[in-house]
Tab-separated table of C-alpha atoms and ligand atoms in Angstrom:
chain	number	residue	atom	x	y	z
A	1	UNK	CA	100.525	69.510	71.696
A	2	UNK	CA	100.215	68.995	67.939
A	3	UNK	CA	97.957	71.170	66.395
A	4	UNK	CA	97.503	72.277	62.827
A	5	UNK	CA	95.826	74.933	61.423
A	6	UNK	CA	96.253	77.404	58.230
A	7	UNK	CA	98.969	80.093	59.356
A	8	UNK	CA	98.188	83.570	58.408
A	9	UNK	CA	99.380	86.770	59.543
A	10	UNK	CA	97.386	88.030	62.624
A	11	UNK	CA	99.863	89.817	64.578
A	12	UNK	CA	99.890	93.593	64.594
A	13	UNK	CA	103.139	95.813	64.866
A	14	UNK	CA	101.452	98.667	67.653
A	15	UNK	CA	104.681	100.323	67.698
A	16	UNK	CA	108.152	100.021	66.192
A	17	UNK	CA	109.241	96.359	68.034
A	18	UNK	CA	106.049	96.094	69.744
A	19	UNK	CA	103.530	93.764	68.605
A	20	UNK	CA	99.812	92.737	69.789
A	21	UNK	CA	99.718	88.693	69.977
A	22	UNK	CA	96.263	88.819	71.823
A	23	UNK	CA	93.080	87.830	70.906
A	24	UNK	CA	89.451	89.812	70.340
A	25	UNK	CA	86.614	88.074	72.127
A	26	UNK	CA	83.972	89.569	69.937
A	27	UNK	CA	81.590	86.776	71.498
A	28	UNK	CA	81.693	86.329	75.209
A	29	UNK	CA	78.738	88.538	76.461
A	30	UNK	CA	79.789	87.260	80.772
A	31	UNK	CA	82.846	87.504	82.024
A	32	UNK	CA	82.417	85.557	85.532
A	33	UNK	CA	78.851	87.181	86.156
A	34	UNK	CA	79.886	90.628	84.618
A	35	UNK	CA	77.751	91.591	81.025
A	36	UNK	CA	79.839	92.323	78.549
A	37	UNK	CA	77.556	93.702	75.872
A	38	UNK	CA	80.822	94.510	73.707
A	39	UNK	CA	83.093	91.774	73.928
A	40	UNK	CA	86.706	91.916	75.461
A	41	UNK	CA	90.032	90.961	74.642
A	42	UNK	CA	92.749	88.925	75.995
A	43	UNK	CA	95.967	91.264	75.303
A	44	UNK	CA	99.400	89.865	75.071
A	45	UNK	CA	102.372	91.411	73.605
A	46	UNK	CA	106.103	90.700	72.137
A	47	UNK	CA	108.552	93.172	72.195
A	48	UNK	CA	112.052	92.755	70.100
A	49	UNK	CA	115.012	94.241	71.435
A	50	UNK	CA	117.902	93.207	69.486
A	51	UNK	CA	118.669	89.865	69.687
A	52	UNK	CA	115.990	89.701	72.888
A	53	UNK	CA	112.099	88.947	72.586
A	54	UNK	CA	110.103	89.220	75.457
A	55	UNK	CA	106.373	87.297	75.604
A	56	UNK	CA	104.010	89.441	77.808
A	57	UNK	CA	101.332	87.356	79.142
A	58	UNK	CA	98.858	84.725	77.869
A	59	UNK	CA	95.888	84.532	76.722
A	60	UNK	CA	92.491	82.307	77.627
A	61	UNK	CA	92.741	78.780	77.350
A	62	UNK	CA	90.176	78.594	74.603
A	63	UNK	CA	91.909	81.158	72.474
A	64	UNK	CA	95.905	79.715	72.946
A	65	UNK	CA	95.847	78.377	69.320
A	66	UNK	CA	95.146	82.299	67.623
A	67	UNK	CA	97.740	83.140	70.481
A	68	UNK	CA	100.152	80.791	69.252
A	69	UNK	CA	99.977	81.346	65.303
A	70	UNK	CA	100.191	85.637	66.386
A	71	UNK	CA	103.142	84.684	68.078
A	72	UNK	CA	104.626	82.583	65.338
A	73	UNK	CA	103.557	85.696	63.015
A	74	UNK	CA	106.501	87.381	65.189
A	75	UNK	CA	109.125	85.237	65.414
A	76	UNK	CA	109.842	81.632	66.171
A	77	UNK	CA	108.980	80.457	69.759
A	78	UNK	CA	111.887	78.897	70.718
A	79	UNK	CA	113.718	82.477	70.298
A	80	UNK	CA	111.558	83.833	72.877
A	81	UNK	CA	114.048	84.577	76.022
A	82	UNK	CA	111.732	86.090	78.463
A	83	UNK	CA	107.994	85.307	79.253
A	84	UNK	CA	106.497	88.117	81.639
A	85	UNK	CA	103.234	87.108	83.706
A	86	UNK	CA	101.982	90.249	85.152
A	87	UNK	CA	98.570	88.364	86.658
A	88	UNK	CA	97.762	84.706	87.026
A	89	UNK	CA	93.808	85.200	86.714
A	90	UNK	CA	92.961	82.102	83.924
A	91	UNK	CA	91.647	84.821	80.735
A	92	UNK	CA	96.100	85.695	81.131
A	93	UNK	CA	97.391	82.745	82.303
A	94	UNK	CA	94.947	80.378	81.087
A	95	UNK	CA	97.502	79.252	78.352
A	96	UNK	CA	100.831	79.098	80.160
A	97	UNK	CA	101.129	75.408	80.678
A	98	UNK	CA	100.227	74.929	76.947
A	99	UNK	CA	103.023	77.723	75.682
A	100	UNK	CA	105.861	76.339	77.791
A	101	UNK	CA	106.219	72.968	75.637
A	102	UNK	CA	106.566	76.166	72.590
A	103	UNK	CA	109.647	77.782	74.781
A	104	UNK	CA	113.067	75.880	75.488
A	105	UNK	CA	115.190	78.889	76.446
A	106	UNK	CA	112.361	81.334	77.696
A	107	UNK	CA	113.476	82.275	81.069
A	108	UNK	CA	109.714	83.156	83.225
A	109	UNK	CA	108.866	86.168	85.185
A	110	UNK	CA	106.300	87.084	87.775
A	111	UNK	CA	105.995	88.588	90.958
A	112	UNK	CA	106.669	86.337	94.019
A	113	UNK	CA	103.147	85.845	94.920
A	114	UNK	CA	102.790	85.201	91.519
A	115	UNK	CA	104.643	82.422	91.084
A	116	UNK	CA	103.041	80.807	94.367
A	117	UNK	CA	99.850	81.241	92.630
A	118	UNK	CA	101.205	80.196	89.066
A	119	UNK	CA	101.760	76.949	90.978
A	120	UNK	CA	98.588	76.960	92.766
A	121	UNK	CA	96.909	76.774	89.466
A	122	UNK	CA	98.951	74.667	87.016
A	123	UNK	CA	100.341	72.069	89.635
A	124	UNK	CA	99.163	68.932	87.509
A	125	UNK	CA	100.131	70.001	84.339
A	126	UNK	CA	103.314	71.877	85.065
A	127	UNK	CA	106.305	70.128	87.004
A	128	UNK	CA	107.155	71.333	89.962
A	129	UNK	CA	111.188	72.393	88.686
A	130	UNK	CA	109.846	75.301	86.101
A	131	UNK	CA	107.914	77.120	89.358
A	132	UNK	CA	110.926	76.678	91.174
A	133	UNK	CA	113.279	78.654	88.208
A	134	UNK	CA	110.923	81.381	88.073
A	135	UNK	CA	112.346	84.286	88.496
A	136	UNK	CA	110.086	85.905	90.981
A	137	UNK	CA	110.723	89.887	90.896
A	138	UNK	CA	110.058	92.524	93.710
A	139	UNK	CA	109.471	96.114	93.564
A	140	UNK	CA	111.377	98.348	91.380
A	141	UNK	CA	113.436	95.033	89.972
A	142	UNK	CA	114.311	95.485	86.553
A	143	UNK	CA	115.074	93.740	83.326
A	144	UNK	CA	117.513	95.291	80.590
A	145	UNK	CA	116.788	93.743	77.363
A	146	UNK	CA	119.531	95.679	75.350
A	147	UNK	CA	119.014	97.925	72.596
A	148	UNK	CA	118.000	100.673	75.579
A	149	UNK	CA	115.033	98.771	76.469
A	150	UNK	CA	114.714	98.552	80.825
A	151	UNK	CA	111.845	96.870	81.940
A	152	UNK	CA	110.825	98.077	85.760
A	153	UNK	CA	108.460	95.852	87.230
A	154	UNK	CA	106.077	97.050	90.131
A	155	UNK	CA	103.771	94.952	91.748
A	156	UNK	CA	100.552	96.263	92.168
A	157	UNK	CA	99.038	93.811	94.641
A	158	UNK	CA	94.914	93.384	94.448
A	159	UNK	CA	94.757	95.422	91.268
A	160	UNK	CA	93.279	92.706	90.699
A	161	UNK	CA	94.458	89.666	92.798
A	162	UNK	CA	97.556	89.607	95.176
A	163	UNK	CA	100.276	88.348	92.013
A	164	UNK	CA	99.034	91.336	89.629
A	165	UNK	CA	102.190	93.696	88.623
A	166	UNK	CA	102.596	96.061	85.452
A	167	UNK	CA	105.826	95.972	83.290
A	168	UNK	CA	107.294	99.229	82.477
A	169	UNK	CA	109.548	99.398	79.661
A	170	UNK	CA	111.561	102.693	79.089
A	171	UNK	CA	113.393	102.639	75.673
A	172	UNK	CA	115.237	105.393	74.408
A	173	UNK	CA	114.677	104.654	71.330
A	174	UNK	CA	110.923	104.415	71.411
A	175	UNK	CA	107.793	105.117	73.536
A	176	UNK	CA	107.907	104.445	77.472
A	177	UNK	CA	105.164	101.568	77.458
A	178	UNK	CA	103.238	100.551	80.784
A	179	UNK	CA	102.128	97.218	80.638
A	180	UNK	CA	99.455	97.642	82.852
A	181	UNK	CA	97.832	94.284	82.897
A	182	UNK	CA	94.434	94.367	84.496
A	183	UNK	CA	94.426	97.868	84.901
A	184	UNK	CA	93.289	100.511	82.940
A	185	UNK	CA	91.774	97.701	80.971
A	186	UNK	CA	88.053	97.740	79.206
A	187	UNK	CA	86.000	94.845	78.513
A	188	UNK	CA	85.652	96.221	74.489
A	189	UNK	CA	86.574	94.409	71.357
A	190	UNK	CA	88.055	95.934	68.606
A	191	UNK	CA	89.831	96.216	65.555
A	192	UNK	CA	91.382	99.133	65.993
A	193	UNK	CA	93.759	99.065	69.069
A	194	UNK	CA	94.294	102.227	69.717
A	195	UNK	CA	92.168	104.641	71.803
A	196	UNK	CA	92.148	107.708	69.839
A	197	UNK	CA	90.684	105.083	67.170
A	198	UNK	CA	87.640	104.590	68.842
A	199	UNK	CA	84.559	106.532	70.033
A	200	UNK	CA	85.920	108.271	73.040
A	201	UNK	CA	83.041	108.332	75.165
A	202	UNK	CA	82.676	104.658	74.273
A	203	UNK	CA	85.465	103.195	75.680
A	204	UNK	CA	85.660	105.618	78.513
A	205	UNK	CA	81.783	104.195	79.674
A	206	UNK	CA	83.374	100.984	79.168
A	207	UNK	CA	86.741	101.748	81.116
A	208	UNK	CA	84.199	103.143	83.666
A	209	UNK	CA	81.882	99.764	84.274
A	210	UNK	CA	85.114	97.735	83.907
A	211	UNK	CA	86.158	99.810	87.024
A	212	UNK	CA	82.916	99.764	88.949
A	213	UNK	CA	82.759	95.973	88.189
A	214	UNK	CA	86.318	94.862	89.066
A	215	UNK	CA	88.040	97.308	91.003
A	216	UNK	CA	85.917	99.387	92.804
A	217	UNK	CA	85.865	97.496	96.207
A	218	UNK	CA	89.667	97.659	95.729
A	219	UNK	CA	89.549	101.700	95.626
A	220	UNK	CA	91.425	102.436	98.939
A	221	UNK	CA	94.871	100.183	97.604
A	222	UNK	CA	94.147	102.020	94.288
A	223	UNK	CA	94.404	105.477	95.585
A	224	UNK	CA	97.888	104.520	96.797
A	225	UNK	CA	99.294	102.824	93.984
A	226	UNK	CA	98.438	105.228	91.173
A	227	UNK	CA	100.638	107.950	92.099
A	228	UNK	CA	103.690	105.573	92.203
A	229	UNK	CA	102.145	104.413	88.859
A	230	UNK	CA	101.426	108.082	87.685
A	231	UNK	CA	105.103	109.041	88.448
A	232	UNK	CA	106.163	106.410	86.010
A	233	UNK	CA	107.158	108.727	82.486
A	234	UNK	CA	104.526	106.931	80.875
A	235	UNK	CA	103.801	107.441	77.159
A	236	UNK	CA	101.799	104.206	76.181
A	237	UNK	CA	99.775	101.983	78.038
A	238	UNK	CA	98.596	98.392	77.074
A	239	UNK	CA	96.593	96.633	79.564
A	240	UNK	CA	94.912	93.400	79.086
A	241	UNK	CA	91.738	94.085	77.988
A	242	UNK	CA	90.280	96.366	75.357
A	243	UNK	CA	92.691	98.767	73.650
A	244	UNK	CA	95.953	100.926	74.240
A	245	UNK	CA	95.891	104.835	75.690
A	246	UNK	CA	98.049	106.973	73.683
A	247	UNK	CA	96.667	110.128	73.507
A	248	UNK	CA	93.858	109.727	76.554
A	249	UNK	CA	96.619	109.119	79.145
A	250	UNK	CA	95.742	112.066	81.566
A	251	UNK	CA	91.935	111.243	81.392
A	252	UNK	CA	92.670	107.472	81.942
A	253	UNK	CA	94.627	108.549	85.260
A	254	UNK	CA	92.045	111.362	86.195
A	255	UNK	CA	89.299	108.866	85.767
A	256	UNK	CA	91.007	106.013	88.407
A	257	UNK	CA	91.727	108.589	90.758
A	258	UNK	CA	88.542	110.224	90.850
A	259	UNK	CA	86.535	106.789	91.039
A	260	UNK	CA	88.988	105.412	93.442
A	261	UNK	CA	88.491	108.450	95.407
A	262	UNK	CA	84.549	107.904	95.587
A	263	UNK	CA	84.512	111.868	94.052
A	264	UNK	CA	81.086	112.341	92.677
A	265	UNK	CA	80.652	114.555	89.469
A	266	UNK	CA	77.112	115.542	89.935
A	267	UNK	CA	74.303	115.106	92.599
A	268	UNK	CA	72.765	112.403	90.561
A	269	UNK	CA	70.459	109.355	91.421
A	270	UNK	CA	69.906	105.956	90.686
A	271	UNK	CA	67.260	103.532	91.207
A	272	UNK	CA	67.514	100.123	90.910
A	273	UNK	CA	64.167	97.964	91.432
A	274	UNK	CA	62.307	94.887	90.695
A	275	UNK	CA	58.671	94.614	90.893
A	276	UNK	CA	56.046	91.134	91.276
A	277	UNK	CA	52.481	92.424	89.826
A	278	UNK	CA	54.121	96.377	88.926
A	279	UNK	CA	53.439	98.112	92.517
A	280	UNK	CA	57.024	98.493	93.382
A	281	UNK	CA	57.530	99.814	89.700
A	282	UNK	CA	54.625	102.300	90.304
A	283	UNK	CA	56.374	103.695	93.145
A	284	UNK	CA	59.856	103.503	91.373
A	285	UNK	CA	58.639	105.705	88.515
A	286	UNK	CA	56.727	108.237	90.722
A	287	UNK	CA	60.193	108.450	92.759
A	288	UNK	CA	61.306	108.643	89.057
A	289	UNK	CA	59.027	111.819	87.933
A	290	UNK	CA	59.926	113.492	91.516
A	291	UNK	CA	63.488	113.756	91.536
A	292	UNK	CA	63.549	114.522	87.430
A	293	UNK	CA	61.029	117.365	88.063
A	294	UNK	CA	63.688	118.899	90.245
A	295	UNK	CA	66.672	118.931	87.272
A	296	UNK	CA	68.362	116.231	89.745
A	297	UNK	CA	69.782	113.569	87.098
A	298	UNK	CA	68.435	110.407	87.437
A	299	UNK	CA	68.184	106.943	86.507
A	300	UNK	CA	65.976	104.268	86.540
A	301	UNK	CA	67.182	100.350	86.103
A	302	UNK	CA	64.108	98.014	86.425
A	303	UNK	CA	66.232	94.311	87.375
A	304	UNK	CA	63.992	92.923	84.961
A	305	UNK	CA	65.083	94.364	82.113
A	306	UNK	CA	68.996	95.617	83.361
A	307	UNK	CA	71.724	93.644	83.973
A	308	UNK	CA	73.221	94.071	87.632
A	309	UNK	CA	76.769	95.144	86.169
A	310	UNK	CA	75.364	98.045	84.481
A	311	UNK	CA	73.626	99.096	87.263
A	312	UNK	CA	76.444	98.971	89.568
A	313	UNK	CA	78.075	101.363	86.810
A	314	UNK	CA	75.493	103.969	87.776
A	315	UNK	CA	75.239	103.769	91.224
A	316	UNK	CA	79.148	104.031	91.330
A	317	UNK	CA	78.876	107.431	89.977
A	318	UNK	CA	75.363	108.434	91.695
A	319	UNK	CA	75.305	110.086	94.844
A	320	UNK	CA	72.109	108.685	95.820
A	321	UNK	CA	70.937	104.874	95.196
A	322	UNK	CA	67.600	104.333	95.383
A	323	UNK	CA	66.645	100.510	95.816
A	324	UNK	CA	62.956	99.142	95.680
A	325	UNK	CA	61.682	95.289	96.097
A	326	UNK	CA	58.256	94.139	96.786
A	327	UNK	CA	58.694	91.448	99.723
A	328	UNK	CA	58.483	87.934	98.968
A	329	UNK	CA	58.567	85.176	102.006
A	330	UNK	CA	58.873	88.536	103.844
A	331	UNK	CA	62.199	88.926	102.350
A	332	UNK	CA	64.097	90.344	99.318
A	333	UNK	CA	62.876	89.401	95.752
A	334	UNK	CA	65.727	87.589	94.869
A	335	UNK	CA	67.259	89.561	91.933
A	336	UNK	CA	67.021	92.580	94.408
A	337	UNK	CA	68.325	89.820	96.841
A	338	UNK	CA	71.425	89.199	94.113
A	339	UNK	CA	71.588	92.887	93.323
A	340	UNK	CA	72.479	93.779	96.688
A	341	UNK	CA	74.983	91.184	97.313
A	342	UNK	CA	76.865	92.269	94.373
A	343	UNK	CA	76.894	95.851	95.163
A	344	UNK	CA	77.398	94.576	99.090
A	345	UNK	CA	80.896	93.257	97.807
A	346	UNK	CA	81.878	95.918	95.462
A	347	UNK	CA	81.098	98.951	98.084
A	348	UNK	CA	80.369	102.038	96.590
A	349	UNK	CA	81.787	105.313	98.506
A	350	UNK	CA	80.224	108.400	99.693
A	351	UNK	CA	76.528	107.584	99.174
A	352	UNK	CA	73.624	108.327	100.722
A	353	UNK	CA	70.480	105.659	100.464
A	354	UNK	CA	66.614	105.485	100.216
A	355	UNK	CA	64.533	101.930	100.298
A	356	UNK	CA	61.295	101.201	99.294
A	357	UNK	CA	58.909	98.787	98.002
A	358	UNK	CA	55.637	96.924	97.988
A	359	UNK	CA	54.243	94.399	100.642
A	360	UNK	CA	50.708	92.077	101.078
A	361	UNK	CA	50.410	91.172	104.353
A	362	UNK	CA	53.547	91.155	106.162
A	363	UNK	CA	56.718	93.342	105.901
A	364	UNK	CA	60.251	92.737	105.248
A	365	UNK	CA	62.051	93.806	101.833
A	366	UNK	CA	62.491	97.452	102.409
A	367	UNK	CA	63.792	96.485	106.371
A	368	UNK	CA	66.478	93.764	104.549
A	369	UNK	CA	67.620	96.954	102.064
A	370	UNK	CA	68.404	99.080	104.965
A	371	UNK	CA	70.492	96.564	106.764
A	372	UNK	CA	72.558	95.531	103.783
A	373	UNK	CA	72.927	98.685	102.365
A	374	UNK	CA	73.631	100.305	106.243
A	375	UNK	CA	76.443	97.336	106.090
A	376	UNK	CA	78.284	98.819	103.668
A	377	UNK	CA	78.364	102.488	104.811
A	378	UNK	CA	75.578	103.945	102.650
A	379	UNK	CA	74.022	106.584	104.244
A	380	UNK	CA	70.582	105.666	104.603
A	381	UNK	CA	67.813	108.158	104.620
A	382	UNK	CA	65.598	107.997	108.371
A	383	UNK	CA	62.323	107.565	106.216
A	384	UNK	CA	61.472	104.585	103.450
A	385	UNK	CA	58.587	103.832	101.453
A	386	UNK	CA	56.522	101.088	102.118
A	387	UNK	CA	52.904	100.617	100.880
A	388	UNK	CA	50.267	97.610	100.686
A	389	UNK	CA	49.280	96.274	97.753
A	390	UNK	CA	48.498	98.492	95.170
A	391	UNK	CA	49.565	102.214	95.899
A	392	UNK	CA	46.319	104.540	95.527
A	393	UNK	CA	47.292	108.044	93.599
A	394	UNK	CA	47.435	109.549	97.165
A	395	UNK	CA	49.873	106.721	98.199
A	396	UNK	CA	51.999	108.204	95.400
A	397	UNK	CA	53.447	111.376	96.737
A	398	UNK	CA	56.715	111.501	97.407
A	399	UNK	CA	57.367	115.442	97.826
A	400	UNK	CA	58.711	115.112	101.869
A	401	UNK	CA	60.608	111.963	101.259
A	402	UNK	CA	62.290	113.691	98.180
A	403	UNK	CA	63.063	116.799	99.755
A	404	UNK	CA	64.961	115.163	102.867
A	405	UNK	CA	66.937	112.753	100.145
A	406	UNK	CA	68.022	115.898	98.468
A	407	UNK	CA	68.650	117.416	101.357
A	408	UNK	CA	70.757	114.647	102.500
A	409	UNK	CA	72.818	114.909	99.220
A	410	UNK	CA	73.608	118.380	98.999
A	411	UNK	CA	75.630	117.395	102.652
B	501	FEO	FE1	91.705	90.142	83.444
B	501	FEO	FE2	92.081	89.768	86.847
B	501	FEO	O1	92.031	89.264	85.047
């Protein structure tokens, strides 16, 4: 692949022999269906370790050529001896077929399902004999690089995909460094790689929705693998998106295991609504006004106006989701309809439910939001709010209905 472009210096040296070779997506604003109001980043690194370099993961396809110049910012690619793939998902593997013409000697790692699904993907640009010298690696195999530098791979299958795996390197002469891949990650560009060189609560929100977005249907296989990640004697992590925990370790690894856990941190509510000619909204801000007046926090997302991965965000933490939809061809109104299949997939834990909506002459949105939120194990209150047309103020009181929600909560 000949391509030619004005070489500059865009690597960054994160700690002594470990550099960031990724790039910041300050543009995308979806990630396959997911907003991504601040950007992302597709992380790679290079470690030196004596006469040893090790490549850690690719970048998206789109971005190989800003990939390629941080590398050569590094060192020269043919000098690279290992290349690490720790997930096979396109925005980290998107470039390997176009960085192995870059790499004579560069022997390639990956877990065994991830080199099945390396193949899967690049079959008609890659021949068949590199997938077959992959070295595929199984739990607790390691890798000593010299210099006192041991990487310890552990696959973490489904965190994201089957293949995904972190990379820990112990080095006694430097910081223990997770490379965590997928997890831990944030969809967040930056400048500043670093955690404690951000707004805290910032990256934590976004750590938070990348969780709820990606990972939370995957909470049961996450509660298991973080303690045998937790009892790694971590100092650094680098995931794949957003930037590196140094100092926020224990509140990274709090966070996981309380969302994977379903723990809820406060009796809060969520409601998450559209409306046709503003009935169902009328009834979603009275629902609104009685919960608040009670000191219960609450939130209100009209589909409208909010994305669905934000609102998934909420109702991850909330103990009660509250979901309205006028019916429409006595079904669903379809970004309701699309709401619900998202959250169907992603199911939230430990919730308990409340429908309601708005209807003209026959019925059917508030009965379809029982059944697909009863499909998923929400907890769905006995009562829901239905009501023709436009509510009247005496339509509009929602004192019982509250009470029993509350009541169901505080269970
Ligand atoms: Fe960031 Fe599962 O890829």
């Amino acid at each position: 692949m000949n391509i030619k472009w004005e070489k500059r210096m865009s690597s960054l040296e994160l700690l002594k022999d470990v550099y960031y070779v990724g790039y910041v997506d300050w543009e995308v604003r979806n990630f396959h269906g997911y907003s991504t109001h601040k950007g992302s980043s597709y992380n790679a690194y290079i470690v030196k370790s004596g006469d040893k370099t090790i490549l850690i993961d690719t970048v998206k396809r789109q971005y190989f050529k800003y990939y390629l110049e941080n590398i050569q910012s590094v060192c020269d690619l043919k000098d690279i001896d290992y290349l690490i793939m720790n997930h096979i998902e396109p925005d980290h593997s998107g470039s390997f077929p176009l960085v192995l013409e870059y790499l004579p000697k560069a022997e390639i790692i990956a877990s065994i399902k991830g080199v099945e699904i390396l193949e899967q993907h690049y079959h008609e640009e890659v021949d068949k004999s590199i997938f077959e010298k992959i070295r595929a690696v199984k739990n607790g195999d390691t890798l000593d690089v010299g210099n006192g530098k041991i990487f310890t791979f552990v696959p973490i299958p489904m965190i994201h995909w089957p293949d995904s795996m972190v990379s820990f390197m112990s080095d006694e002469h430097g910081k223990n460094v997770l490379f965590s891949n997928d997890a831990f990650g944030q969809h967040f560009a930056a400048s500043k790689h670093w955690d404690d060189e951000n707004n805290f609560s910032e990256i934590m929100w976004e750590a938070e929705k990348y969780y709820a977005n990606i990972l939370l249907h995957l909470s049961s296989l996450i509660a298991k693998t973080l303690p045998v990640v937790g009892a790694l004697p971590i100092e650094v992590i680098c995931p794949s998106h957003g930037v590196c925990w140094r100092k926020h370790i224990p509140e990274i690894i709090e966070a996981y295991t309380k969302w994977s856990t379903g723990e809820i941190e406060e009796n809060s509510a969520v409601i998450i609504y559209d409306s046709m000619w503003e009935s169902t909204t009328k009834i979603a801000k009275e629902l609104y006004h009685e919960i608040w007046r009670r000191g219960i926090p609450v939130k209100r997302f009209n589909l409208t106006s909010s994305d669905y991965s934000d609102a998934i965000t909420e109702a991850m933490k909330a103990k009660a989701i509250i979901i309205g939809s006028p019916t429409l061809n006595r079904g669903l109104f379809p970004s309701v309809a699309e709401y619900l299949c998202y959250q169907k997939g992603l199911k939230p834990m430990n919730k308990v439910g409340l429908a309601f909506g708005s209807y003209g002459w026959s019925r059917g949105a508030v009965r379809a939001i029982i059944s697909e939120m009863e499909s998923t194990g929400i907890a769905m209150l006995d009562d829901s709010i239905e009501i023709q047309f436009v509510p009247k103020p005496s339509d509009l009181n929602f004192k019982e209905i509250v009470d029993k929600l509350v009541k169901k909560m505080e269970v």
